[in-house]
Coordinates of C-alpha atoms and ligand atoms in Angstrom, one line a residue:
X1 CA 33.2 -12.6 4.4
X2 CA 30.8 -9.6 5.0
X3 CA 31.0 -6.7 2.1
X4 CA 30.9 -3.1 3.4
X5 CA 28.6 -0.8 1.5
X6 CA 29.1 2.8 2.5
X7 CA 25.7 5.1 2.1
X8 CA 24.2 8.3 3.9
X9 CA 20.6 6.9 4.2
X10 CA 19.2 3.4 3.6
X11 CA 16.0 2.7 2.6
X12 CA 14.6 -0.6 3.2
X13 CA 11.9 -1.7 1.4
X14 CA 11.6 -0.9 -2.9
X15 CA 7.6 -0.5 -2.4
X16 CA 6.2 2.7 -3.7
X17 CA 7.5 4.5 -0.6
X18 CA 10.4 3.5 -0.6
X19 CA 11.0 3.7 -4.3
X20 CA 9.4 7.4 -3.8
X21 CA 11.6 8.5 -0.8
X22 CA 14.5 7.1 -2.8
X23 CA 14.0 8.9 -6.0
X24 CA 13.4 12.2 -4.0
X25 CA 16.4 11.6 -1.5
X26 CA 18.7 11.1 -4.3
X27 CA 18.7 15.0 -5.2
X28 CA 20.7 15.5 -1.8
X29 CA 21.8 12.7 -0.3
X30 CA 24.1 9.0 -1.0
X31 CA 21.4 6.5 -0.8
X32 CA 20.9 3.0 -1.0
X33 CA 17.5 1.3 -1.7
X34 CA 17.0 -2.3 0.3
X35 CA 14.7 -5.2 -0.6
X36 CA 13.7 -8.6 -0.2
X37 CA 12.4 -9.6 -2.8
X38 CA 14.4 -9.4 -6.7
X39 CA 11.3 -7.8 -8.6
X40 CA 7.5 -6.7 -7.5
X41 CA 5.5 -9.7 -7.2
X42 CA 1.9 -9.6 -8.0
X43 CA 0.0 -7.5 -5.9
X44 CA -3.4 -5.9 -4.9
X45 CA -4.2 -3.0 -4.8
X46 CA -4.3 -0.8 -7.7
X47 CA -6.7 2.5 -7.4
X48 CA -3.9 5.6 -7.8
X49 CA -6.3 8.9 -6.9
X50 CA -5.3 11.6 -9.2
X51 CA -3.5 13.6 -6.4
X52 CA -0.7 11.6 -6.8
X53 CA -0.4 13.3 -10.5
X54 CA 1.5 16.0 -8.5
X55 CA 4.2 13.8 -6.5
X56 CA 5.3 12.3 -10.6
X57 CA 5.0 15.6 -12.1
X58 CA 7.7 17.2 -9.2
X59 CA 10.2 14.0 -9.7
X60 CA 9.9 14.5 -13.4
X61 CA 8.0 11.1 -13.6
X62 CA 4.7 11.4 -15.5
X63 CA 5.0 12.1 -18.5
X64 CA 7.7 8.5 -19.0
X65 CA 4.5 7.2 -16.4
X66 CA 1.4 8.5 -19.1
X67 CA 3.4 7.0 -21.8
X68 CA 3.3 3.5 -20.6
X69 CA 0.0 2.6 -21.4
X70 CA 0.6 -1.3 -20.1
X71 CA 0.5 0.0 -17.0
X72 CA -2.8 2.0 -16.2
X73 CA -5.9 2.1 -17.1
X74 CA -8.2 6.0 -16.7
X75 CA -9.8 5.9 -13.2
X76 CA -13.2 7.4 -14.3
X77 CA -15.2 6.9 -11.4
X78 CA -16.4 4.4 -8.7
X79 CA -20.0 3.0 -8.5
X80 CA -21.1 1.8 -4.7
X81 CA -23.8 0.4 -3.4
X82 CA -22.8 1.2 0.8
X83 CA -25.6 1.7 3.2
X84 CA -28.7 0.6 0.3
X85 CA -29.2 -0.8 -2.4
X86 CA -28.8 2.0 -4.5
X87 CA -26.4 2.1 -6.8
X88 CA -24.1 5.1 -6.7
X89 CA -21.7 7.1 -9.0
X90 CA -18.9 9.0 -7.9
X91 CA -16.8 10.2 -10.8
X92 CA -13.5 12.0 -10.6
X93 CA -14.4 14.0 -14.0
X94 CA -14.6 17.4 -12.2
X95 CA -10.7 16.4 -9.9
X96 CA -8.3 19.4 -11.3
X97 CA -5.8 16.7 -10.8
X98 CA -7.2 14.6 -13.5
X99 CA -9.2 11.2 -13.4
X100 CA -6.2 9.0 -11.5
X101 CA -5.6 5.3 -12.6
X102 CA -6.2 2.0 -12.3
X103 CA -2.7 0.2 -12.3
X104 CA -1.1 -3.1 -13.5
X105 CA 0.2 -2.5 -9.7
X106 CA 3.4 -5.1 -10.2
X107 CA 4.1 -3.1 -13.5
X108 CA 3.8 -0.4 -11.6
X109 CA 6.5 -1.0 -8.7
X110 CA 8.6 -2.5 -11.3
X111 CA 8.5 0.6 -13.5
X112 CA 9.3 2.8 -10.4
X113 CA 12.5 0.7 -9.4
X114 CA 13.5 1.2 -12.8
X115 CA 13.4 4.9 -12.6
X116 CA 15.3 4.7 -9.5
X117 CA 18.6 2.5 -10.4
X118 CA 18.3 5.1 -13.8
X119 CA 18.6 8.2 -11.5
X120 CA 21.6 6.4 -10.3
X121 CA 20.4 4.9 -6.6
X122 CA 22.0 2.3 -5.5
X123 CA 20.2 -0.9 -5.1
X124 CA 20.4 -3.6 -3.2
X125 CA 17.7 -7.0 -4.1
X126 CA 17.2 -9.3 -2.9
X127 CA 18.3 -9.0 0.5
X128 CA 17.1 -8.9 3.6
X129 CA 17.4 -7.3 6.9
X130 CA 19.2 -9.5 9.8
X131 CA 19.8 -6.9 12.0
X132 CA 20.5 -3.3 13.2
X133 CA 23.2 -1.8 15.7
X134 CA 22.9 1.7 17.1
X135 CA 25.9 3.4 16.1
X136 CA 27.2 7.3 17.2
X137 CA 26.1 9.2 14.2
X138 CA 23.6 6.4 12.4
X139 CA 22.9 3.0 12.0
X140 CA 24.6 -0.2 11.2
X141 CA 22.8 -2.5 9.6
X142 CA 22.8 -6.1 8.5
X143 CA 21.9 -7.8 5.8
X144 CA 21.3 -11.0 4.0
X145 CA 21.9 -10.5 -0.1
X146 CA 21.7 -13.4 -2.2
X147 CA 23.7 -12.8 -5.1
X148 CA 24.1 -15.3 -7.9
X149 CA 24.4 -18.7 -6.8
X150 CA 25.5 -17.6 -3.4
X151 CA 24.1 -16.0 0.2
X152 CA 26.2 -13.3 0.6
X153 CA 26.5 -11.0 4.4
X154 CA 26.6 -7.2 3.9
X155 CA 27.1 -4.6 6.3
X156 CA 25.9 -0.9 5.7
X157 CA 26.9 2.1 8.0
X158 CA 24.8 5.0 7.5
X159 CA 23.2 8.2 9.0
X160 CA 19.4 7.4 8.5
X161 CA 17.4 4.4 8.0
X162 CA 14.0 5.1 6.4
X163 CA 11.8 1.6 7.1
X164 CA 9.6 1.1 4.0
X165 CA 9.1 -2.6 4.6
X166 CA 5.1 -2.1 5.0
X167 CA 3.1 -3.5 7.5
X168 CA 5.8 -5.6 8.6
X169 CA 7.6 -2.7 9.6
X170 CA 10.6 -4.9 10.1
X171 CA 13.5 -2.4 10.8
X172 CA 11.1 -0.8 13.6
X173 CA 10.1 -4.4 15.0
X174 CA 13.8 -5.3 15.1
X175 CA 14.3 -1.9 17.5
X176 CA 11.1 -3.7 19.5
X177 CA 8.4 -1.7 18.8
X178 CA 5.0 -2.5 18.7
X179 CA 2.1 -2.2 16.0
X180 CA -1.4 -0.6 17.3
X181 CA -4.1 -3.1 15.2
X182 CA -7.5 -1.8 15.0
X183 CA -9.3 -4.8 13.1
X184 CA -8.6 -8.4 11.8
X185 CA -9.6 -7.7 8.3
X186 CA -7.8 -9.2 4.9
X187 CA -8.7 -9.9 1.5
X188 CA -9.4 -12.6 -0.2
X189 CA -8.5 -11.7 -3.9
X190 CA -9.1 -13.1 -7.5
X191 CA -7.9 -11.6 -11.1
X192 CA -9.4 -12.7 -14.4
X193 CA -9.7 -11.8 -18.2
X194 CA -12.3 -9.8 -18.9
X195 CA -13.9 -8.5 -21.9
X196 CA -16.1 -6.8 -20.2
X197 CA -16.5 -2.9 -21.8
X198 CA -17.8 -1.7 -18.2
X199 CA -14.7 1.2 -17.4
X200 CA -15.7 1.5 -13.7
X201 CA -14.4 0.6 -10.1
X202 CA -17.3 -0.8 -8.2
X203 CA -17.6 -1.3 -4.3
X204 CA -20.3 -3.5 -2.7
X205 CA -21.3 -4.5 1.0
X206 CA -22.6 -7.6 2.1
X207 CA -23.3 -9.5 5.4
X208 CA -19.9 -10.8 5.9
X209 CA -18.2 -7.7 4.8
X210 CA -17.2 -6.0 1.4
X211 CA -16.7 -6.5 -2.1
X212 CA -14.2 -4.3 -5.0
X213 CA -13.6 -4.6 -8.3
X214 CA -11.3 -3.2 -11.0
X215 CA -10.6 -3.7 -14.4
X216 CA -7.0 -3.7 -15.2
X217 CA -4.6 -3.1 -17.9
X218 CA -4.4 -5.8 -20.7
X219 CA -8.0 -6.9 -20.4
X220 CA -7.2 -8.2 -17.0
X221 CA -9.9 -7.1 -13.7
X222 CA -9.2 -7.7 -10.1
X223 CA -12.0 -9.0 -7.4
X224 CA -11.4 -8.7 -3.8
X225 CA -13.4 -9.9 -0.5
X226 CA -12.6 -8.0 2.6
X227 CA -13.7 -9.5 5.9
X228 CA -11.9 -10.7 8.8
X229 CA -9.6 -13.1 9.6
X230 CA -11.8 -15.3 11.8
X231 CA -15.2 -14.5 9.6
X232 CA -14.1 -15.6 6.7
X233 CA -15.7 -19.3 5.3
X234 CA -13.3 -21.9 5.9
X235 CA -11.5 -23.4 3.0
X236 CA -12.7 -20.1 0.5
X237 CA -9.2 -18.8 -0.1
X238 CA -8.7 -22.3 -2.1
X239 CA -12.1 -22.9 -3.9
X240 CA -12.5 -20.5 -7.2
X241 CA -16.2 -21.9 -7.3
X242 CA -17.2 -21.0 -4.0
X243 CA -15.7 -17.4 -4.3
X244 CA -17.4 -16.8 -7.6
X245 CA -20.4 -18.4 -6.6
X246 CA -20.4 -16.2 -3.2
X247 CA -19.4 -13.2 -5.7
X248 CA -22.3 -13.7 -7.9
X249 CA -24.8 -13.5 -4.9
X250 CA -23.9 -9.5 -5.0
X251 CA -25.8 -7.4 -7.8
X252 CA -23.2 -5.6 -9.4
X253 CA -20.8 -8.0 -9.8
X254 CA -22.9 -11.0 -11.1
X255 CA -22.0 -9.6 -14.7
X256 CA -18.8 -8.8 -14.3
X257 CA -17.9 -12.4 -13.8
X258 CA -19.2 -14.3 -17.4
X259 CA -20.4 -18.2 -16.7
X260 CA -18.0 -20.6 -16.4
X261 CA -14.9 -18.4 -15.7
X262 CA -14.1 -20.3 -13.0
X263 CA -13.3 -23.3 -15.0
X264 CA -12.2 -21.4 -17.7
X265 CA -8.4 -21.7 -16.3
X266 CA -8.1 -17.7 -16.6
X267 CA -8.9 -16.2 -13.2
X268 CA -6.2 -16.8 -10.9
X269 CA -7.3 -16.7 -7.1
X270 CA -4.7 -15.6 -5.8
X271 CA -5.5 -15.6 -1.8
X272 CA -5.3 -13.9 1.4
X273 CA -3.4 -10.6 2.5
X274 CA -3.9 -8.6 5.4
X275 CA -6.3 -5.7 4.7
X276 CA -6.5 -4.4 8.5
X277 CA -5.6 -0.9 10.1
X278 CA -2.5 -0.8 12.1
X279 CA -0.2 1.8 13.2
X280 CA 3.4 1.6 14.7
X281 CA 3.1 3.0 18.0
X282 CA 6.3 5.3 17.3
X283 CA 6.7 6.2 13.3
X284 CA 10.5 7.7 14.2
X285 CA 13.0 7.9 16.3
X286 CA 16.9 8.4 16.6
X287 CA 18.2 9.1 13.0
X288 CA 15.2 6.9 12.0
X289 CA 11.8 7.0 10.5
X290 CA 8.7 4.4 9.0
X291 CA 7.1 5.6 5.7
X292 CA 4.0 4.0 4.0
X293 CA 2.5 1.2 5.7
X294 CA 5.1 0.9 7.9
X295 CA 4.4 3.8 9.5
X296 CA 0.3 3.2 9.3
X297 CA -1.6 0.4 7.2
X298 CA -5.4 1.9 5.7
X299 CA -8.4 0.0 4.9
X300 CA -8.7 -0.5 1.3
X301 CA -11.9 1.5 1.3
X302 CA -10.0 4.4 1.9
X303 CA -7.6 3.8 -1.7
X304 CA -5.6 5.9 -0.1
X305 CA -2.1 3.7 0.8
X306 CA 0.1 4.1 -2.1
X307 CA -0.9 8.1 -2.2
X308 CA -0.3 8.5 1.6
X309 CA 3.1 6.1 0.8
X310 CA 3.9 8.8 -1.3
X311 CA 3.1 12.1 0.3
X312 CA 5.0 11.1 3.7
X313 CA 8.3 10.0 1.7
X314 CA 7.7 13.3 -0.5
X315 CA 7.3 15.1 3.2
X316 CA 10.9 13.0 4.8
X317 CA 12.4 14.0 2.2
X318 CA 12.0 18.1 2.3
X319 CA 12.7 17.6 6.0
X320 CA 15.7 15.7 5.5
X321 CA 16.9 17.7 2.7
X322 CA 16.2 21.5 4.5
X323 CA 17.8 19.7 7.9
X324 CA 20.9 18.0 7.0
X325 CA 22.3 14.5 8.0
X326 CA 25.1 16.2 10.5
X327 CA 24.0 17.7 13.3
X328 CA 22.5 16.2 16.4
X329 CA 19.3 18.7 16.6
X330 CA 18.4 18.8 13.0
X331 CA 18.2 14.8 13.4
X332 CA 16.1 15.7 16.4
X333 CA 13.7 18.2 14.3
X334 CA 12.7 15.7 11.0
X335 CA 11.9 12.9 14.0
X336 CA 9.7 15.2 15.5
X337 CA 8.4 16.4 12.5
X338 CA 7.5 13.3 10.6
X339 CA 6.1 11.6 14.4
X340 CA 3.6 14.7 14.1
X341 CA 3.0 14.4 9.9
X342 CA 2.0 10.8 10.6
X343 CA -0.3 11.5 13.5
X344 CA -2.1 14.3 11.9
X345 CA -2.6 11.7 9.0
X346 CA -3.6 8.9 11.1
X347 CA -6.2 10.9 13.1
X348 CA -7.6 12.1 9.9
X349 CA -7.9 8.5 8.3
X350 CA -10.1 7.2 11.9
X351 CA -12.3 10.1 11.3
X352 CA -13.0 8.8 7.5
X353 CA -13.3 5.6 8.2
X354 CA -15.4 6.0 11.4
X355 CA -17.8 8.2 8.9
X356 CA -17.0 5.2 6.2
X357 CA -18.7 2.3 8.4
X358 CA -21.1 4.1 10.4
X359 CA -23.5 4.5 6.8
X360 CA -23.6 1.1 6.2
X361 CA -26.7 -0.4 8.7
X362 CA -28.2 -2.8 6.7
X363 CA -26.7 -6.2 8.7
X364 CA -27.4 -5.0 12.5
X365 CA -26.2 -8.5 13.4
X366 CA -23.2 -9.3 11.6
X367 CA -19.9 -9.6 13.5
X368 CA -18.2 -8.1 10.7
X369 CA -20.8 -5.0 11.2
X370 CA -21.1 -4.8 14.6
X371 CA -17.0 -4.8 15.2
X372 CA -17.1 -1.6 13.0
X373 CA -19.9 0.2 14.4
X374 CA -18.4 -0.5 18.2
X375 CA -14.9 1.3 16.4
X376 CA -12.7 3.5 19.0
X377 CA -9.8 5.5 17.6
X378 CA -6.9 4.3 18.5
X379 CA -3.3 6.6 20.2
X380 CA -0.4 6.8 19.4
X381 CA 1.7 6.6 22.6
Ligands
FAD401 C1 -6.7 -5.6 -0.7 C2 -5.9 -4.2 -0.8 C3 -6.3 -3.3 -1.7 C4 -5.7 -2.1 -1.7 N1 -6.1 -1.1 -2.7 C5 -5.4 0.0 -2.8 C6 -5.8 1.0 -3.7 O1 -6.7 0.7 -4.6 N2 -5.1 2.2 -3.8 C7 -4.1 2.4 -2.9 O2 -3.6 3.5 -2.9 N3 -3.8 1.6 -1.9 C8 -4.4 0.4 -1.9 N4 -4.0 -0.6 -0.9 C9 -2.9 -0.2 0.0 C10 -1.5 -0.2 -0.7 O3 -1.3 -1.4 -1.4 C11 -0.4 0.0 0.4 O4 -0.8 1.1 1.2 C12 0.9 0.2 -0.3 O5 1.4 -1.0 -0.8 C13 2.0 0.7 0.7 O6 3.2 0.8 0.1 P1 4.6 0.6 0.9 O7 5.7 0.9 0.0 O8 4.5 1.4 2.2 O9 4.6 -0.9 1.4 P2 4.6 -2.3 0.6 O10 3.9 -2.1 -0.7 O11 4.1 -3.3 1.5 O12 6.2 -2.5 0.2 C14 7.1 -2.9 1.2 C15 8.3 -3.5 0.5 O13 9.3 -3.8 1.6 C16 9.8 -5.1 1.2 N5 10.2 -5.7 2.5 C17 9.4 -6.2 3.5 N6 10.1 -6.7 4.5 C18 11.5 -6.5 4.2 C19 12.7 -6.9 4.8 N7 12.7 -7.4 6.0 N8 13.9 -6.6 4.2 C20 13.9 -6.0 3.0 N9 12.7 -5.7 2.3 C21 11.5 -5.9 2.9 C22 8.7 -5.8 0.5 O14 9.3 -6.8 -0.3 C23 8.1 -4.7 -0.3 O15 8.7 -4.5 -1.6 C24 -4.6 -1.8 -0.9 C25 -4.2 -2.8 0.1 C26 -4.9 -4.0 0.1 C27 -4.4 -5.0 1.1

């Protein structure tokens, strides 16, 4: 039998945008929070920038945030070595906003869903979207929702359906929309103790593409290799020795990884996620809108996706609240106004990232090089 849950706007996907547009949505609205998964899995990615000191401070978040200490680490500053071998510093002592973090980035979500189901959102995990039905005033959607032992059909009418489901963008895919992809690129990523005192974030460039690391909460550091898809060495994603070896042929991570870690049965690699630029080709529509990565997926170079997931639910959110839910026109003006938010913000991220690759020369005949050098912005349509 399918259960009817009532709301004003569902949010699908409990990542940090839509934890974010949740949390702010809940000051005016009924809304329920959608995902597919029962708890934040581990994850990569995990460079907060200080900015996003602001968006906690104005949903009453940072100082319970600052207290948990298991789940950041002080951002002090990245070192890069990006168009020579020189080694370079570039600290975030002088940012009024502070020094930003480096996050335990499952903690993290986790912590955030846990602020939301205490500010009284509803939830819904896991469960996951079947389908969605145009209806006169909103949305009817469909879900999956496993509930104890059993799979369980739900159906939620509502006003406004925020898709937060990242680059999946599933809601908008289900409406048939396309993604705009830029680039092939993933990451190949590892996580290991580390004793280790060194505090900093480091990025490196090689042939076949790019290297980060972070340290981590509880003596823990992450190690990523970006390249693309159809670059990267067969059968690396399942040999630890290979990707350490490979990592130790860079300069500044050779000691960050001590001898014999990769035996030592406490670095986990964890594998491949996509790591490519993409944008949907419409970011809203009729009493609907994409936040986060749903909307438009950054390179990691950037370390700007969970900052830019946040500002854009922040921004939905004052739009929907100074617009209302009821009228026709209003519904009209937050589409309009969020399609043009996420353009401006998406024309601004190809100029970076154009300015980004274009310093690094050192490998005139690498694929992975040459593809980024040869960029064109893309449209939206
Ligand atoms: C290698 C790498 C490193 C990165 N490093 C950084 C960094 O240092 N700093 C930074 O700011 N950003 C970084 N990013 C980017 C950042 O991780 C993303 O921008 C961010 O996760 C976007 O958040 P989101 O909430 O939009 O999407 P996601 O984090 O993708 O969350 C989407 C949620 O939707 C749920 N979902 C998906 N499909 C469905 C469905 N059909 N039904 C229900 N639920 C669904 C998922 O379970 C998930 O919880 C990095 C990304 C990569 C790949």
């Amino acid at each position: 039998m399918t259960q009817v849950k009532h709301c004003q706007i569902a949010i699908i996907g409990a990542g940090v945008a839509g934890c974010i547009a949740a949390l702010a949505l809940s000051r005016h609205f009924q809304v329920v929070l959608i995902d597919k998964q029962p708890a934040c899995p581990d994850k990569v990615g995990e460079c907060l920038p200080p900015a996003a000191a602001r968006i906690l401070r104005n949903l009453n978040l940072l100082k319970d945030f600052e207290q948990r200490q298991d789940l950041h680490l002080p951002h002090y500053s990245m070192q890069s070595r990006w168009g020579s071998e020189q080694n370079l510093i570039n600290d975030n002592l002088s940012n009024p906003d502070g020094l930003g973090w480096q996050l335990n980035r499952a903690g993290f979500e986790n912590w955030l869903r846990e602020q939301v189901i205490a500010h009284d959102v509803d939830t819904l995990w896991p469960a996951r979207l079947l389908d969605a039905q145009p209806g006169s005033d909103g949305w009817l959607l469909y879900l999956a929702a496993q509930t104890q032992a059993a799979q369980q059909s739900i159906a939620i009418p509502c006003h406004f359906v925020i898709d937060a489901t990242g680059r999946h963008s599933a809601f908008a895919t289900k409406l048939g929309l396309k993604r705009t992809v830029l680039d092939k690129q993933i990451a190949l990523w590892a996580s290991l103790d580390c004793g280790i005192k060194n505090q900093l974030a480091c990025i490196e460039a090689s042939e076949q593409g790019w290297w980060y690391s972070a340290r981590l909460p509880a003596q823990r550091r992450v190690l990523a290799l970006q390249t693309d898809s159809d670059l990267l060495n067969k059968g690396l994603q399942h040999d630890l020795p290979q990707f350490c070896s490979l990592a130790r042929t860079q300069p500044g991570l050779k000691t960050l990884l001590p001898q014999g870690i990769e035996h030592s049965g406490t670095m986990q690699l964890h594998g491949v996620v996509s790591a490519n630029s993409t944008c949907l080709t419409q970011a809203a529509g009729h009493r609907w809108a994409a936040l986060g990565d749903a909307a438009c997926s950054f390179d990691p170079l950037s370390s700007q996706g969970m900052f830019n997931a946040m500002a854009t639910a922040m921004q939905l959110a004052n739009s929907l609240g100074e617009y209302g839910l009821c009228d026709a026109d209003a519904a009209i003006e937050v589409t309009r106004l969020h399609q043009a938010q996420i353009k401006s913000v998406w024309q601004h991220y190809l100029s970076h990232r154009a300015h980004y690759y274009a310093q690094e020369r050192r490998w005139p005949d690498s694929p992975y090089w040459q593809r980024r050098q040869a960029h064109k912005n893309a449209e939206f349509s």
